[in-house]
PDB file of C-alpha atoms and ligand atoms in Angstrom:
ATOM      1  CA  MET A   1     203.921 109.454 116.199  1.00  0.00           C
ATOM      2  CA  ILE A   2     206.383 107.670 113.905  1.00  0.00           C
ATOM      3  CA  ALA A   3     205.702 103.966 113.272  1.00  0.00           C
ATOM      4  CA  ILE A   4     207.480 101.198 111.422  1.00  0.00           C
ATOM      5  CA  TYR A   5     206.131  98.229 109.434  1.00  0.00           C
ATOM      6  CA  HIS A   6     208.824  95.986 107.970  1.00  0.00           C
ATOM      7  CA  GLY A   7     208.341  92.360 109.044  1.00  0.00           C
ATOM      8  CA  GLN A   8     211.480  90.828 110.521  1.00  0.00           C
ATOM      9  CA  TYR A   9     213.550  94.012 110.020  1.00  0.00           C
ATOM     10  CA  ALA A  10     211.352  96.339 112.112  1.00  0.00           C
ATOM     11  CA  SER A  11     213.035  95.667 115.465  1.00  0.00           C
ATOM     12  CA  ARG A  12     216.521  95.956 113.906  1.00  0.00           C
ATOM     13  CA  TYR A  13     215.516  99.395 112.584  1.00  0.00           C
ATOM     14  CA  GLN A  14     214.205 100.347 116.025  1.00  0.00           C
ATOM     15  CA  ASP A  15     217.587  99.490 117.605  1.00  0.00           C
ATOM     16  CA  LEU A  16     219.595 101.251 114.920  1.00  0.00           C
ATOM     17  CA  LEU A  17     217.384 104.340 115.101  1.00  0.00           C
ATOM     18  CA  GLN A  18     217.854 104.405 118.854  1.00  0.00           C
ATOM     19  CA  ALA A  19     221.608 104.384 118.300  1.00  0.00           C
ATOM     20  CA  GLU A  20     221.077 107.436 116.054  1.00  0.00           C
ATOM     21  CA  GLY A  21     219.293 109.160 118.954  1.00  0.00           C
ATOM     22  CA  ILE A  22     215.745 108.510 117.698  1.00  0.00           C
ATOM     23  CA  GLU A  23     213.457 107.054 120.360  1.00  0.00           C
ATOM     24  CA  GLY A  24     209.834 106.018 120.409  1.00  0.00           C
ATOM     25  CA  VAL A  25     209.371 104.592 116.901  1.00  0.00           C
ATOM     26  CA  LYS A  26     206.318 102.363 117.282  1.00  0.00           C
ATOM     27  CA  MET A  27     206.449  98.898 115.774  1.00  0.00           C
ATOM     28  CA  LEU A  28     203.184  97.975 114.069  1.00  0.00           C
ATOM     29  CA  ASP A  29     202.605  94.436 115.282  1.00  0.00           C
ATOM     30  CA  GLU A  30     199.464  92.603 116.330  1.00  0.00           C
ATOM     31  CA  THR A  31     199.392  94.446 119.710  1.00  0.00           C
ATOM     32  CA  VAL A  32     198.931  97.896 118.144  1.00  0.00           C
ATOM     33  CA  THR A  33     195.631  99.599 119.052  1.00  0.00           C
ATOM     34  CA  ALA A  34     193.289 101.599 116.805  1.00  0.00           C
ATOM     35  CA  ASP A  35     194.044 104.672 118.917  1.00  0.00           C
ATOM     36  CA  GLU A  36     197.795 104.291 118.321  1.00  0.00           C
ATOM     37  CA  LEU A  37     197.208 103.897 114.586  1.00  0.00           C
ATOM     38  CA  HIS A  38     195.200 107.138 114.628  1.00  0.00           C
ATOM     39  CA  ARG A  39     198.202 108.917 116.098  1.00  0.00           C
ATOM     40  CA  VAL A  40     200.632 107.791 113.405  1.00  0.00           C
ATOM     41  CA  THR A  41     201.740 110.733 111.259  1.00  0.00           C
ATOM     42  CA  GLY A  42     204.917 109.241 109.800  1.00  0.00           C
ATOM     43  CA  LEU A  43     205.370 105.641 108.647  1.00  0.00           C
ATOM     44  CA  LEU A  44     208.590 103.816 107.792  1.00  0.00           C
ATOM     45  CA  GLY A  45     207.518 100.840 105.720  1.00  0.00           C
ATOM     46  CA  TRP A  46     208.008  98.162 103.112  1.00  0.00           C
ATOM     47  CA  LYS A  47     205.104  96.266 101.528  1.00  0.00           C
ATOM     48  CA  VAL A  48     202.628  97.650 104.052  1.00  0.00           C
ATOM     49  CA  PRO A  49     199.140  96.186 103.432  1.00  0.00           C
ATOM     50  CA  GLN A  50     196.382  98.589 102.387  1.00  0.00           C
ATOM     51  CA  SER A  51     194.350  97.571 105.474  1.00  0.00           C
ATOM     52  CA  VAL A  52     197.145  98.883 107.738  1.00  0.00           C
ATOM     53  CA  LEU A  53     197.533 102.115 105.739  1.00  0.00           C
ATOM     54  CA  ALA A  54     193.775 102.658 105.824  1.00  0.00           C
ATOM     55  CA  ALA A  55     193.801 102.558 109.641  1.00  0.00           C
ATOM     56  CA  MET A  56     196.104 105.631 109.781  1.00  0.00           C
ATOM     57  CA  PRO A  57     193.956 108.612 108.701  1.00  0.00           C
ATOM     58  CA  ASN A  58     196.473 111.152 110.044  1.00  0.00           C
ATOM     59  CA  LEU A  59     199.394 109.871 108.015  1.00  0.00           C
ATOM     60  CA  ARG A  60     201.389 112.703 106.424  1.00  0.00           C
ATOM     61  CA  TRP A  61     204.593 110.941 105.415  1.00  0.00           C
ATOM     62  CA  VAL A  62     205.567 107.459 104.226  1.00  0.00           C
ATOM     63  CA  GLN A  63     209.250 106.529 103.976  1.00  0.00           C
ATOM     64  CA  SER A  64     209.667 103.505 101.705  1.00  0.00           C
ATOM     65  CA  LEU A  65     212.502 101.439 103.175  1.00  0.00           C
ATOM     66  CA  GLY A  66     213.843 100.557  99.728  1.00  0.00           C
ATOM     67  CA  ALA A  67     214.499 102.308  96.440  1.00  0.00           C
ATOM     68  CA  GLY A  68     211.204 101.193  94.910  1.00  0.00           C
ATOM     69  CA  VAL A  69     207.741 102.478  95.743  1.00  0.00           C
ATOM     70  CA  ASP A  70     205.810 100.143  93.420  1.00  0.00           C
ATOM     71  CA  TRP A  71     204.559  98.209  96.477  1.00  0.00           C
ATOM     72  CA  LEU A  72     202.240 101.234  96.914  1.00  0.00           C
ATOM     73  CA  ASN A  73     200.904 101.095  93.338  1.00  0.00           C
ATOM     74  CA  GLY A  74     197.112 101.140  93.359  1.00  0.00           C
ATOM     75  CA  MET A  75     196.916 101.878  97.098  1.00  0.00           C
ATOM     76  CA  ALA A  76     195.201 104.925  98.549  1.00  0.00           C
ATOM     77  CA  LEU A  77     197.086 107.189 100.956  1.00  0.00           C
ATOM     78  CA  PRO A  78     195.470 110.082 102.844  1.00  0.00           C
ATOM     79  CA  PRO A  79     195.623 113.326 100.823  1.00  0.00           C
ATOM     80  CA  TYR A  80     198.770 115.458 101.231  1.00  0.00           C
ATOM     81  CA  THR A  81     200.868 112.457 102.237  1.00  0.00           C
ATOM     82  CA  THR A  82     204.494 112.861 101.168  1.00  0.00           C
ATOM     83  CA  LEU A  83     206.184 109.706  99.921  1.00  0.00           C
ATOM     84  CA  THR A  84     209.963 109.324 100.139  1.00  0.00           C
ATOM     85  CA  ARG A  85     212.215 106.490  99.030  1.00  0.00           C
ATOM     86  CA  VAL A  86     215.809 105.454  99.561  1.00  0.00           C
ATOM     87  CA  VAL A  87     218.007 107.248  97.051  1.00  0.00           C
ATOM     88  CA  ASP A  88     221.699 107.181  96.149  1.00  0.00           C
ATOM     89  CA  LEU A  89     222.573 104.087  98.207  1.00  0.00           C
ATOM     90  CA  PHE A  90     222.336 101.101  95.893  1.00  0.00           C
ATOM     91  CA  GLY A  91     224.240 102.223  92.777  1.00  0.00           C
ATOM     92  CA  THR A  92     227.591 100.679  93.727  1.00  0.00           C
ATOM     93  CA  ASP A  93     226.152  97.247  94.566  1.00  0.00           C
ATOM     94  CA  MET A  94     224.046  97.196  91.433  1.00  0.00           C
ATOM     95  CA  ALA A  95     226.975  98.277  89.266  1.00  0.00           C
ATOM     96  CA  GLU A  96     229.030  95.436  90.781  1.00  0.00           C
ATOM     97  CA  TYR A  97     226.225  92.986  89.978  1.00  0.00           C
ATOM     98  CA  ALA A  98     225.954  94.218  86.372  1.00  0.00           C
ATOM     99  CA  LEU A  99     229.732  94.040  85.889  1.00  0.00           C
ATOM    100  CA  LEU A 100     229.853  90.564  87.416  1.00  0.00           C
ATOM    101  CA  ALA A 101     227.024  89.269  85.200  1.00  0.00           C
ATOM    102  CA  SER A 102     228.617  90.827  82.107  1.00  0.00           C
ATOM    103  CA  LEU A 103     232.094  89.453  82.845  1.00  0.00           C
ATOM    104  CA  MET A 104     230.770  85.984  83.632  1.00  0.00           C
ATOM    105  CA  TRP A 105     228.986  86.013  80.298  1.00  0.00           C
ATOM    106  CA  VAL A 106     231.766  87.495  78.205  1.00  0.00           C
ATOM    107  CA  LYS A 107     234.380  85.141  79.720  1.00  0.00           C
ATOM    108  CA  ASN A 108     231.930  82.195  79.536  1.00  0.00           C
ATOM    109  CA  VAL A 109     232.521  81.172  83.158  1.00  0.00           C
ATOM    110  CA  GLN A 110     229.717  78.600  82.873  1.00  0.00           C
ATOM    111  CA  ARG A 111     231.831  76.712  80.326  1.00  0.00           C
ATOM    112  CA  TRP A 112     234.779  76.504  82.769  1.00  0.00           C
ATOM    113  CA  GLN A 113     232.418  75.267  85.458  1.00  0.00           C
ATOM    114  CA  ARG A 114     230.927  72.598  83.203  1.00  0.00           C
ATOM    115  CA  ALA A 115     234.407  71.452  82.177  1.00  0.00           C
ATOM    116  CA  GLN A 116     235.613  71.294  85.777  1.00  0.00           C
ATOM    117  CA  VAL A 117     232.655  69.136  86.832  1.00  0.00           C
ATOM    118  CA  SER A 118     233.704  66.563  84.219  1.00  0.00           C
ATOM    119  CA  HIS A 119     237.490  67.006  84.882  1.00  0.00           C
ATOM    120  CA  ARG A 120     238.001  68.288  81.328  1.00  0.00           C
ATOM    121  CA  TRP A 121     240.744  70.744  80.287  1.00  0.00           C
ATOM    122  CA  ASP A 122     238.809  72.843  77.779  1.00  0.00           C
ATOM    123  CA  PRO A 123     240.789  75.837  76.483  1.00  0.00           C
ATOM    124  CA  PHE A 124     238.935  78.366  74.339  1.00  0.00           C
ATOM    125  CA  VAL A 125     239.268  82.014  73.366  1.00  0.00           C
ATOM    126  CA  VAL A 126     237.441  84.123  75.954  1.00  0.00           C
ATOM    127  CA  GLY A 127     235.768  87.392  75.012  1.00  0.00           C
ATOM    128  CA  SER A 128     236.368  90.861  76.396  1.00  0.00           C
ATOM    129  CA  LEU A 129     234.168  93.723  77.508  1.00  0.00           C
ATOM    130  CA  SER A 130     236.329  95.982  75.363  1.00  0.00           C
ATOM    131  CA  THR A 131     234.439  94.831  72.261  1.00  0.00           C
ATOM    132  CA  GLN A 132     230.971  95.184  73.802  1.00  0.00           C
ATOM    133  CA  ARG A 133     228.416  97.945  73.328  1.00  0.00           C
ATOM    134  CA  VAL A 134     226.605  98.385  76.631  1.00  0.00           C
ATOM    135  CA  GLY A 135     223.306 100.202  77.230  1.00  0.00           C
ATOM    136  CA  VAL A 136     221.679 101.087  80.549  1.00  0.00           C
ATOM    137  CA  VAL A 137     217.893 101.490  80.483  1.00  0.00           C
ATOM    138  CA  GLY A 138     217.049 104.027  83.201  1.00  0.00           C
ATOM    139  CA  ALA A 139     219.231 107.001  84.039  1.00  0.00           C
ATOM    140  CA  GLY A 140     218.421 107.816  87.660  1.00  0.00           C
ATOM    141  CA  SER A 141     221.185 107.745  90.256  1.00  0.00           C
ATOM    142  CA  ILE A 142     221.528 103.928  90.029  1.00  0.00           C
ATOM    143  CA  GLY A 143     221.507 103.837  86.217  1.00  0.00           C
ATOM    144  CA  ARG A 144     224.097 106.597  86.044  1.00  0.00           C
ATOM    145  CA  GLU A 145     226.406 104.770  88.437  1.00  0.00           C
ATOM    146  CA  ILE A 146     226.080 101.553  86.430  1.00  0.00           C
ATOM    147  CA  ALA A 147     226.841 103.390  83.177  1.00  0.00           C
ATOM    148  CA  ARG A 148     229.924 105.030  84.721  1.00  0.00           C
ATOM    149  CA  ALA A 149     231.153 101.672  86.047  1.00  0.00           C
ATOM    150  CA  PHE A 150     231.275 100.270  82.483  1.00  0.00           C
ATOM    151  CA  LEU A 151     233.101 103.252  80.988  1.00  0.00           C
ATOM    152  CA  PRO A 152     236.670 102.000  81.611  1.00  0.00           C
ATOM    153  CA  TRP A 153     235.839  98.551  80.195  1.00  0.00           C
ATOM    154  CA  ALA A 154     233.294  98.667  77.382  1.00  0.00           C
ATOM    155  CA  GLN A 155     233.735  99.706  73.778  1.00  0.00           C
ATOM    156  CA  GLU A 156     230.788 102.057  74.078  1.00  0.00           C
ATOM    157  CA  VAL A 157     228.311 102.947  76.844  1.00  0.00           C
ATOM    158  CA  ARG A 158     224.817 104.319  76.255  1.00  0.00           C
ATOM    159  CA  ALA A 159     222.129 105.406  78.726  1.00  0.00           C
ATOM    160  CA  LEU A 160     218.412 105.806  78.080  1.00  0.00           C
ATOM    161  CA  GLY A 161     216.292 108.198  80.142  1.00  0.00           C
ATOM    162  CA  ARG A 162     212.902 109.893  79.872  1.00  0.00           C
ATOM    163  CA  THR A 163     214.856 113.052  79.203  1.00  0.00           C
ATOM    164  CA  LEU A 164     218.320 113.096  77.652  1.00  0.00           C
ATOM    165  CA  PRO A 165     220.842 111.782  80.232  1.00  0.00           C
ATOM    166  CA  GLN A 166     223.999 113.881  80.566  1.00  0.00           C
ATOM    167  CA  ILE A 167     226.784 111.602  81.800  1.00  0.00           C
ATOM    168  CA  GLU A 168     230.365 112.329  80.813  1.00  0.00           C
ATOM    169  CA  GLY A 169     231.633 109.772  78.293  1.00  0.00           C
ATOM    170  CA  VAL A 170     228.200 108.092  77.944  1.00  0.00           C
ATOM    171  CA  GLN A 171     225.957 108.516  74.903  1.00  0.00           C
ATOM    172  CA  GLY A 172     222.537 109.749  76.045  1.00  0.00           C
ATOM    173  CA  PHE A 173     219.208 108.704  74.488  1.00  0.00           C
ATOM    174  CA  ASP A 174     215.693 109.814  75.388  1.00  0.00           C
ATOM    175  CA  ALA A 175     212.126 108.597  74.777  1.00  0.00           C
ATOM    176  CA  GLU A 176     212.222 109.771  71.142  1.00  0.00           C
ATOM    177  CA  THR A 177     215.392 107.845  70.317  1.00  0.00           C
ATOM    178  CA  THR A 178     214.595 104.617  72.179  1.00  0.00           C
ATOM    179  CA  MET A 179     214.903 102.372  69.101  1.00  0.00           C
ATOM    180  CA  GLU A 180     218.285 103.860  68.185  1.00  0.00           C
ATOM    181  CA  PHE A 181     219.425 103.247  71.747  1.00  0.00           C
ATOM    182  CA  PHE A 182     218.781  99.486  71.458  1.00  0.00           C
ATOM    183  CA  LYS A 183     220.323  99.168  67.980  1.00  0.00           C
ATOM    184  CA  GLY A 184     223.367  96.865  67.941  1.00  0.00           C
ATOM    185  CA  LEU A 185     223.787  96.671  71.731  1.00  0.00           C
ATOM    186  CA  ASN A 186     225.603  93.565  73.028  1.00  0.00           C
ATOM    187  CA  ILE A 187     224.634  94.108  76.670  1.00  0.00           C
ATOM    188  CA  VAL A 188     221.461  95.783  77.967  1.00  0.00           C
ATOM    189  CA  ILE A 189     221.054  96.468  81.683  1.00  0.00           C
ATOM    190  CA  VAL A 190     217.529  97.345  82.800  1.00  0.00           C
ATOM    191  CA  VAL A 191     217.144  99.401  85.968  1.00  0.00           C
ATOM    192  CA  LEU A 192     213.738 101.000  85.448  1.00  0.00           C
ATOM    193  CA  PRO A 193     211.210 101.454  88.264  1.00  0.00           C
ATOM    194  CA  LEU A 194     207.783  99.890  87.763  1.00  0.00           C
ATOM    195  CA  THR A 195     205.123 102.356  86.632  1.00  0.00           C
ATOM    196  CA  PRO A 196     202.248 101.965  84.137  1.00  0.00           C
ATOM    197  CA  GLU A 197     204.571 103.426  81.468  1.00  0.00           C
ATOM    198  CA  THR A 198     207.434 101.018  82.112  1.00  0.00           C
ATOM    199  CA  THR A 199     205.426  97.773  82.191  1.00  0.00           C
ATOM    200  CA  ASN A 200     206.743  95.510  79.388  1.00  0.00           C
ATOM    201  CA  PHE A 201     209.052  98.338  78.283  1.00  0.00           C
ATOM    202  CA  VAL A 202     211.619  95.808  77.105  1.00  0.00           C
ATOM    203  CA  GLY A 203     209.570  93.758  74.663  1.00  0.00           C
ATOM    204  CA  ARG A 204     209.990  91.976  71.327  1.00  0.00           C
ATOM    205  CA  GLY A 205     210.496  95.053  69.141  1.00  0.00           C
ATOM    206  CA  ARG A 206     213.259  96.435  71.335  1.00  0.00           C
ATOM    207  CA  LEU A 207     215.006  93.101  71.898  1.00  0.00           C
ATOM    208  CA  GLU A 208     215.034  92.610  68.117  1.00  0.00           C
ATOM    209  CA  GLN A 209     217.215  95.729  67.781  1.00  0.00           C
ATOM    210  CA  MET A 210     219.992  94.232  69.915  1.00  0.00           C
ATOM    211  CA  ALA A 211     222.987  92.461  68.374  1.00  0.00           C
ATOM    212  CA  LEU A 212     222.621  88.729  67.677  1.00  0.00           C
ATOM    213  CA  GLY A 213     223.771  86.630  70.623  1.00  0.00           C
ATOM    214  CA  SER A 214     223.579  89.402  73.210  1.00  0.00           C
ATOM    215  CA  LEU A 215     223.063  89.641  76.978  1.00  0.00           C
ATOM    216  CA  LEU A 216     220.107  91.122  78.880  1.00  0.00           C
ATOM    217  CA  ILE A 217     220.345  91.940  82.602  1.00  0.00           C
ATOM    218  CA  ASN A 218     217.311  93.026  84.640  1.00  0.00           C
ATOM    219  CA  VAL A 219     217.911  94.559  88.072  1.00  0.00           C
ATOM    220  CA  GLY A 220     214.919  96.944  87.991  1.00  0.00           C
ATOM    221  CA  ARG A 221     211.516  95.345  88.364  1.00  0.00           C
ATOM    222  CA  GLY A 222     210.250  92.071  86.866  1.00  0.00           C
ATOM    223  CA  PRO A 223     207.257  93.359  84.874  1.00  0.00           C
ATOM    224  CA  VAL A 224     209.418  95.938  83.052  1.00  0.00           C
ATOM    225  CA  VAL A 225     210.679  93.091  80.855  1.00  0.00           C
ATOM    226  CA  ASP A 226     208.306  90.983  78.737  1.00  0.00           C
ATOM    227  CA  LEU A 227     209.390  87.493  79.843  1.00  0.00           C
ATOM    228  CA  ASP A 228     207.709  85.670  76.945  1.00  0.00           C
ATOM    229  CA  ALA A 229     209.657  87.870  74.551  1.00  0.00           C
ATOM    230  CA  VAL A 230     212.889  87.151  76.464  1.00  0.00           C
ATOM    231  CA  VAL A 231     212.326  83.385  76.319  1.00  0.00           C
ATOM    232  CA  ASP A 232     211.610  83.601  72.565  1.00  0.00           C
ATOM    233  CA  ALA A 233     214.713  85.755  72.050  1.00  0.00           C
ATOM    234  CA  LEU A 234     216.794  83.118  73.885  1.00  0.00           C
ATOM    235  CA  LYS A 235     215.333  80.425  71.651  1.00  0.00           C
ATOM    236  CA  SER A 236     216.001  82.367  68.449  1.00  0.00           C
ATOM    237  CA  GLY A 237     219.550  83.278  69.512  1.00  0.00           C
ATOM    238  CA  ARG A 238     218.913  87.024  69.519  1.00  0.00           C
ATOM    239  CA  LEU A 239     219.786  86.756  73.204  1.00  0.00           C
ATOM    240  CA  ASP A 240     222.560  84.405  74.224  1.00  0.00           C
ATOM    241  CA  GLN A 241     221.837  84.900  77.916  1.00  0.00           C
ATOM    242  CA  ALA A 242     219.428  86.755  80.213  1.00  0.00           C
ATOM    243  CA  VAL A 243     220.398  87.390  83.832  1.00  0.00           C
ATOM    244  CA  LEU A 244     217.309  88.195  85.865  1.00  0.00           C
ATOM    245  CA  ASP A 245     217.383  89.373  89.478  1.00  0.00           C
ATOM    246  CA  VAL A 246     213.738  90.479  89.619  1.00  0.00           C
ATOM    247  CA  PHE A 247     210.454  88.814  88.671  1.00  0.00           C
ATOM    248  CA  PRO A 248     206.769  89.704  88.412  1.00  0.00           C
ATOM    249  CA  THR A 249     206.118  87.293  91.318  1.00  0.00           C
ATOM    250  CA  GLU A 250     208.702  87.020  94.092  1.00  0.00           C
ATOM    251  CA  PRO A 251     209.803  84.637  95.372  1.00  0.00           C
ATOM    252  CA  LEU A 252     209.782  82.982  91.952  1.00  0.00           C
ATOM    253  CA  PRO A 253     207.603  79.889  92.526  1.00  0.00           C
ATOM    254  CA  SER A 254     209.550  76.626  92.457  1.00  0.00           C
ATOM    255  CA  SER A 255     207.059  75.403  89.828  1.00  0.00           C
ATOM    256  CA  SER A 256     207.943  78.241  87.405  1.00  0.00           C
ATOM    257  CA  TYR A 257     209.112  77.067  83.969  1.00  0.00           C
ATOM    258  CA  LEU A 258     211.678  79.875  84.015  1.00  0.00           C
ATOM    259  CA  TRP A 259     214.083  77.914  86.262  1.00  0.00           C
ATOM    260  CA  ASP A 260     214.779  75.531  83.387  1.00  0.00           C
ATOM    261  CA  VAL A 261     214.955  77.863  80.395  1.00  0.00           C
ATOM    262  CA  PRO A 262     218.368  77.414  78.712  1.00  0.00           C
ATOM    263  CA  GLY A 263     220.324  80.657  78.792  1.00  0.00           C
ATOM    264  CA  LEU A 264     218.409  82.113  81.714  1.00  0.00           C
ATOM    265  CA  VAL A 265     220.403  82.899  84.862  1.00  0.00           C
ATOM    266  CA  ILE A 266     218.293  83.577  87.939  1.00  0.00           C
ATOM    267  CA  SER A 267     219.299  85.349  91.151  1.00  0.00           C
ATOM    268  CA  PRO A 268     216.919  85.968  94.075  1.00  0.00           C
ATOM    269  CA  HIS A 269     216.605  89.807  94.067  1.00  0.00           C
ATOM    270  CA  VAL A 270     220.030  90.409  95.576  1.00  0.00           C
ATOM    271  CA  SER A 271     221.547  93.035  93.278  1.00  0.00           C
ATOM    272  CA  GLY A 272     220.876  96.042  95.577  1.00  0.00           C
ATOM    273  CA  PRO A 273     220.516  94.901  99.179  1.00  0.00           C
ATOM    274  CA  SER A 274     218.613  97.426 101.340  1.00  0.00           C
ATOM    275  CA  ARG A 275     220.097  96.388 104.668  1.00  0.00           C
ATOM    276  CA  PRO A 276     218.852  98.425 107.670  1.00  0.00           C
ATOM    277  CA  GLU A 277     222.470  99.233 108.649  1.00  0.00           C
ATOM    278  CA  ARG A 278     222.979 100.988 105.365  1.00  0.00           C
ATOM    279  CA  VAL A 279     219.617 102.751 105.097  1.00  0.00           C
ATOM    280  CA  VAL A 280     219.219 103.889 108.708  1.00  0.00           C
ATOM    281  CA  LYS A 281     221.158 107.163 108.496  1.00  0.00           C
ATOM    282  CA  LEU A 282     218.975 108.456 105.677  1.00  0.00           C
ATOM    283  CA  VAL A 283     215.845 107.372 107.562  1.00  0.00           C
ATOM    284  CA  ALA A 284     217.072 109.071 110.749  1.00  0.00           C
ATOM    285  CA  ARG A 285     217.766 112.305 108.851  1.00  0.00           C
ATOM    286  CA  ASN A 286     214.303 112.221 107.326  1.00  0.00           C
ATOM    287  CA  ILE A 287     212.634 111.620 110.717  1.00  0.00           C
ATOM    288  CA  GLN A 288     214.461 114.648 112.114  1.00  0.00           C
ATOM    289  CA  ARG A 289     213.513 116.733 109.081  1.00  0.00           C
ATOM    290  CA  PHE A 290     209.868 115.593 109.256  1.00  0.00           C
ATOM    291  CA  GLN A 291     209.670 116.488 112.935  1.00  0.00           C
ATOM    292  CA  ALA A 292     211.255 119.893 112.267  1.00  0.00           C
ATOM    293  CA  GLY A 293     208.945 120.581 109.297  1.00  0.00           C
ATOM    294  CA  GLN A 294     211.898 120.648 106.879  1.00  0.00           C
ATOM    295  CA  PRO A 295     212.011 119.304 103.288  1.00  0.00           C
ATOM    296  CA  LEU A 296     212.630 115.555 103.121  1.00  0.00           C
ATOM    297  CA  GLU A 297     215.222 113.629 101.100  1.00  0.00           C
ATOM    298  CA  GLY A 298     214.155 111.333  98.271  1.00  0.00           C
ATOM    299  CA  VAL A 299     210.663 112.752  97.728  1.00  0.00           C
ATOM    300  CA  VAL A 300     208.729 110.770  95.097  1.00  0.00           C
ATOM    301  CA  ASN A 301     206.996 112.594  92.280  1.00  0.00           C
ATOM    302  CA  TRP A 302     203.509 111.020  92.233  1.00  0.00           C
ATOM    303  CA  GLN A 303     203.050 111.847  88.537  1.00  0.00           C
ATOM    304  CA  ARG A 304     206.231 110.046  87.451  1.00  0.00           C
ATOM    305  CA  GLY A 305     205.815 107.255  90.016  1.00  0.00           C
ATOM    306  CA  TYR A 306     209.410 107.327  91.341  1.00  0.00           C
TER     307      TYR A 306
HETATM  308  C1  OXD B   1     214.360  98.183  96.447  1.00  0.00           C
HETATM  309  C2  OXD B   1     214.642  96.781  96.141  1.00  0.00           C
HETATM  310  O1  OXD B   1     213.503  98.786  95.807  1.00  0.00           O
HETATM  311  O2  OXD B   1     215.251  96.099  96.982  1.00  0.00           O
HETATM  312  O3  OXD B   1     215.023  98.723  97.334  1.00  0.00           O
HETATM  313  O4  OXD B   1     214.303  96.315  95.063  1.00  0.00           O
END
């Protein structure tokens, strides 16, 4: 049996899957019985609690209903369970977000807004992306799309991957040349998944390599960026602005000091929306493949963690 666990979105998925010809997906709500949980072999889920996973000993496949699978970090799944994630769907939105954040910074839109509030005509020379060196940290399908989106605009575009990224027109860097990658960059866009290796990947040493007065954008996962180091870099002027869409704790508590840090721009994890309408076709294909015993799309490599 295929089941779904995704809070308020579960029934929307059920309807959309039905429209794709897929019936009988069981919603895991408080009425589900232990017997039904025993019969679950495939689970569509997002932030499923360990207690729910542990009640499904016959699970063979988990489809994460987003790009990330870090919500499963540290959780035990039955042996031989295949994990899949949503791939190739969020690159365009996230590239738009990164371009928007970069243009707002380079054109200093905040200064226009401040001037308008006080009815002040405040002309100044605005910058241009054409003089900016841009680097994308993470070269999966999303990172590659972001890097390509900057190519017509930026002076130079770099991409950093575990292995050397090959993207036409983009300078590739790998684990061995990480420091060179960061050197002199004006804009860094972080799109790394969260794994033990990527935690605090963007820390003091790497930020120090960036150009003075630069911009950091994080659309990957909160803990990939060392927030204390970012706040210090904003204070010292190494960073002029940091635009953060993701945080170690979400929602960001209203009591967090981060809301008031000068130079920090906060958005509520909106850069790559995983709306059911957009994800459902991939999920439907994977259900059909799972039921037919065929290879699934977006299989996660457990060793790499994405
Ligand atoms: C995702 C996300 O992983 O929304 O899909 O961050």
